[in-house]
Short mmCIF file of C-alpha atoms in Angstrom, two decimals:
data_model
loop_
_atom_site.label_atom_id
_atom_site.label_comp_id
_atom_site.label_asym_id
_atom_site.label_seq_id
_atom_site.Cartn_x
_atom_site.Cartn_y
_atom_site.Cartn_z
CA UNK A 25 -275.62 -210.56 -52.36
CA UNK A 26 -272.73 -212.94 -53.75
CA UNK A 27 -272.67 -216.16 -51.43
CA UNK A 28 -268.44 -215.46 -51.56
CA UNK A 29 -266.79 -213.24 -50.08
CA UNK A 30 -262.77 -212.92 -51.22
CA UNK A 31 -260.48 -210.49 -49.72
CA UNK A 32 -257.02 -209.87 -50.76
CA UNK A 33 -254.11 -210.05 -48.49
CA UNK A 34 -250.43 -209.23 -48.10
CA UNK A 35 -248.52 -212.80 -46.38
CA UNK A 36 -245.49 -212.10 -44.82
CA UNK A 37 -243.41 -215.18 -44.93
CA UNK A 38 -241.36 -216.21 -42.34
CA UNK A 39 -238.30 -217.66 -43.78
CA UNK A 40 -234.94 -218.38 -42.14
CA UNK A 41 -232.91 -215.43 -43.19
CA UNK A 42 -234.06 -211.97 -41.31
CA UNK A 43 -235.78 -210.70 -43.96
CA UNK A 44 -239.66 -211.38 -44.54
CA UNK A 45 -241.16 -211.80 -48.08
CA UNK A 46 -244.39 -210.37 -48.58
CA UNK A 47 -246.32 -212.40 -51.24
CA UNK A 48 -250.06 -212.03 -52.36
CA UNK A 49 -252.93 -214.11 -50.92
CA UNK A 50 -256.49 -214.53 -50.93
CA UNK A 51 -258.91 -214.84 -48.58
CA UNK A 52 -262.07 -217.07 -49.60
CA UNK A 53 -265.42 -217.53 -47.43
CA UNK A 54 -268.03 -219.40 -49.67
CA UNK A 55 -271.93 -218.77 -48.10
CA UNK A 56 -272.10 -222.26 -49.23
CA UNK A 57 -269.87 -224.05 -47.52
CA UNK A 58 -270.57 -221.90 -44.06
CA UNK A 59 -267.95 -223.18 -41.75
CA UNK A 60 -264.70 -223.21 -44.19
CA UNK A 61 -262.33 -220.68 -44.96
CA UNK A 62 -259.58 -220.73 -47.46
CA UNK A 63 -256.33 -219.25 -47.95
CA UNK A 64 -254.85 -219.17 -51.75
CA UNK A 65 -251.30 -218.33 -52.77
CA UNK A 66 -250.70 -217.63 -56.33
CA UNK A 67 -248.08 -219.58 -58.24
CA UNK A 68 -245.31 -216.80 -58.06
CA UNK A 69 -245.72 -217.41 -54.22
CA UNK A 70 -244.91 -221.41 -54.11
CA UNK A 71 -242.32 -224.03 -54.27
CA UNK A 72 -244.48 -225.55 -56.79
CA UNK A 73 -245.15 -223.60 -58.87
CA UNK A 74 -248.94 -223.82 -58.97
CA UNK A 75 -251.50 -222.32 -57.00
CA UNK A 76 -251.66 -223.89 -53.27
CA UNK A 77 -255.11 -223.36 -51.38
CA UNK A 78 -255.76 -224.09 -47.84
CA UNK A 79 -258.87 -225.03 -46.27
CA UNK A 80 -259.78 -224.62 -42.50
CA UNK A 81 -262.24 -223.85 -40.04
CA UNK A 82 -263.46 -219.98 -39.57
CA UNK A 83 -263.83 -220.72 -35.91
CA UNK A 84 -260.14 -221.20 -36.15
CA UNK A 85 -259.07 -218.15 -37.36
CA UNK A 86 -261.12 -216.08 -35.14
CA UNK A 87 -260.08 -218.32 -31.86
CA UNK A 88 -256.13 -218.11 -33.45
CA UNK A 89 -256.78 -214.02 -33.11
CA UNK A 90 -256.98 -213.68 -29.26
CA UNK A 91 -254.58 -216.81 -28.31
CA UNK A 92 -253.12 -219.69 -30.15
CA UNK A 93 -255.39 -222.29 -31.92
CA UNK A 94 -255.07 -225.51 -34.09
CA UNK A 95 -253.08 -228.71 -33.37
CA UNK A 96 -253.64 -230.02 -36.52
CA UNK A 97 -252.13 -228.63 -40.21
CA UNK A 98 -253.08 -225.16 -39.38
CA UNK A 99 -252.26 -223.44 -36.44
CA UNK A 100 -253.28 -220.11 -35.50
CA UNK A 101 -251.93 -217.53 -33.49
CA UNK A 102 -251.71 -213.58 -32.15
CA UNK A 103 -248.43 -212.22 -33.12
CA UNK A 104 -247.36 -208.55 -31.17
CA UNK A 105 -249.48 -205.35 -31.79
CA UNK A 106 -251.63 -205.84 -35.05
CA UNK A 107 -250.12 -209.23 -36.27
CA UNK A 108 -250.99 -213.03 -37.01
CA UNK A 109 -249.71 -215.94 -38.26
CA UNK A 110 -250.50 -218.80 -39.91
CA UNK A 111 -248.85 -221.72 -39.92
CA UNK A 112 -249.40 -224.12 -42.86
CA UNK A 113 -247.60 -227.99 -41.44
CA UNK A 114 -247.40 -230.36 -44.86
CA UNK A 115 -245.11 -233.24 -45.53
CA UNK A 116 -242.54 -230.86 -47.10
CA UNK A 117 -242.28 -228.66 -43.72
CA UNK A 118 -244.06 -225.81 -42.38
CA UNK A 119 -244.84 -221.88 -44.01
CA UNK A 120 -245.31 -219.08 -41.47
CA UNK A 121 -247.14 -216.58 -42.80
CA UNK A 122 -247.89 -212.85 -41.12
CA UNK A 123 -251.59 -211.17 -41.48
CA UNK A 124 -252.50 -207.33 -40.31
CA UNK A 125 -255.04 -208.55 -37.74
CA UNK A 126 -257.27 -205.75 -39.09
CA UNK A 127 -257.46 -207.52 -42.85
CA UNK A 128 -258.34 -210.62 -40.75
CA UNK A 129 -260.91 -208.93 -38.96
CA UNK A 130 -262.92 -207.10 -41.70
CA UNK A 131 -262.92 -210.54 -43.47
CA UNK A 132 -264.16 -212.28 -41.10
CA UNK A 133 -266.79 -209.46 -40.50
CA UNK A 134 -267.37 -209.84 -43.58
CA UNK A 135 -268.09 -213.33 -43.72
CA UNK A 136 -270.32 -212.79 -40.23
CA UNK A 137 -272.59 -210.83 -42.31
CA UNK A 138 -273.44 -213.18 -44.95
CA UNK A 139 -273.40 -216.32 -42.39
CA UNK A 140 -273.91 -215.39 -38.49
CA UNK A 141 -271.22 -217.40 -36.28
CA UNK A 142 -273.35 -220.45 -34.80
CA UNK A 143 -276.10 -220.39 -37.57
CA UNK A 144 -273.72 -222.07 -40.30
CA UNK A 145 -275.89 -225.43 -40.26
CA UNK A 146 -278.47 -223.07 -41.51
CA UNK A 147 -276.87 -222.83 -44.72
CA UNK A 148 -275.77 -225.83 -45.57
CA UNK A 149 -277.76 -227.68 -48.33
CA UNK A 150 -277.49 -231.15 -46.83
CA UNK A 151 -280.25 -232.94 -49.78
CA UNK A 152 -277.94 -231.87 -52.18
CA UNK A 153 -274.72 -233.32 -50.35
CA UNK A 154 -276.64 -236.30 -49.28
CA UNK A 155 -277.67 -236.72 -53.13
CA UNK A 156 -273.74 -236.56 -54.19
CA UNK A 157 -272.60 -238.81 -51.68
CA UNK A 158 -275.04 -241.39 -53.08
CA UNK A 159 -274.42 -241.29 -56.98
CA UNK A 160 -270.47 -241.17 -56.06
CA UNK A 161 -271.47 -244.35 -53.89
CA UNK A 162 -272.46 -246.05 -57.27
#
C-alpha cells in the first residue's frame, strides 16, 4: 500500500459577496510524515497564481470537526449540518474555505488506516531526519 493517501475536494470559498466559489483542492496525508496533513489549491484557485499548499496537524482537523480548533494559522471548525471550514490566516488576510464533513471524514479514515491516531511516532524515520539535520549543519 502507497504511504500517501490524496483525496480530492470541492472548497467553498467564503468571500465577501453572497455568493460562494467552489474551487478544487487536495487533500494530502504522507505515511511518512505521520502527523501532517496538507491542503493544496491549484493555481486557477489563488491570488498568486501558483499552487498554495498548507501544512497542519491531523489532530487538528479531526478536533476542528466536533468544535472549533487552532489558534494559530489554521483554524478549524464545525459549520451547520454536514459542513467545515477552514480558515487559512497569512500576512495577506484570511481564506475561509467550506468542506462536506463526510469528504473530511473518509480522508481522515483513510489516513487512520495507513497510520493509527496515537501510533504516528511509530512511523517516523528519525536516523534518517537526524542524518539530514547533520549534513545541512555542515
Amino acid at each position: 500500500m502507497s504511504p500517501v493517501i490524496e483525496q480530492a475536494v470541492q472548497a467553498r470559498v467564503v468571500a465577501s459577496s453572497p455568493s460562494l466559489e467552489t474551487v478544487p483542492a487536495t487533500l494530502v496525508y504522507d505515511g511518512t510524515d505521520p502527523f501532517a496533513v496538507r491542503m493544496a489549491f491549484p493555481p486557477l484557485a489563488t491570488l498568486e497564481g501558483t499552487e498554495v499548499v498548507w501544512e497542519f496537524s491531523r489532530e487538528l482537523l479531526t478536533a476542528g470537526m466536533s468544535e472549533p480548533a487552532g489558534e494559530g494559522d489554521v483554524r478549524v471548525r464545525p459549520f451547520g449540518y454536514g459542513r467545515t471550514v477552514v480558515e487559512f490566516h497569512a500576512p495577506e488576510g484570511t481564506a475561509m474555505v467550506h468542506l462536506r464533513s463526510s469528504d473530511l471524514r473518509r480522508f481522515l479514515d483513510r489516513s487512520r488506516f495507513l497510520v493509527p491516531e496515537g501510533r504516528e511516532h511509530l512511523y517516523l524515520d528519525l536516523d534518517q531526519d537526524l542524518a539530514e539535520l547533520l549534513r545541512d549543519a555542515y
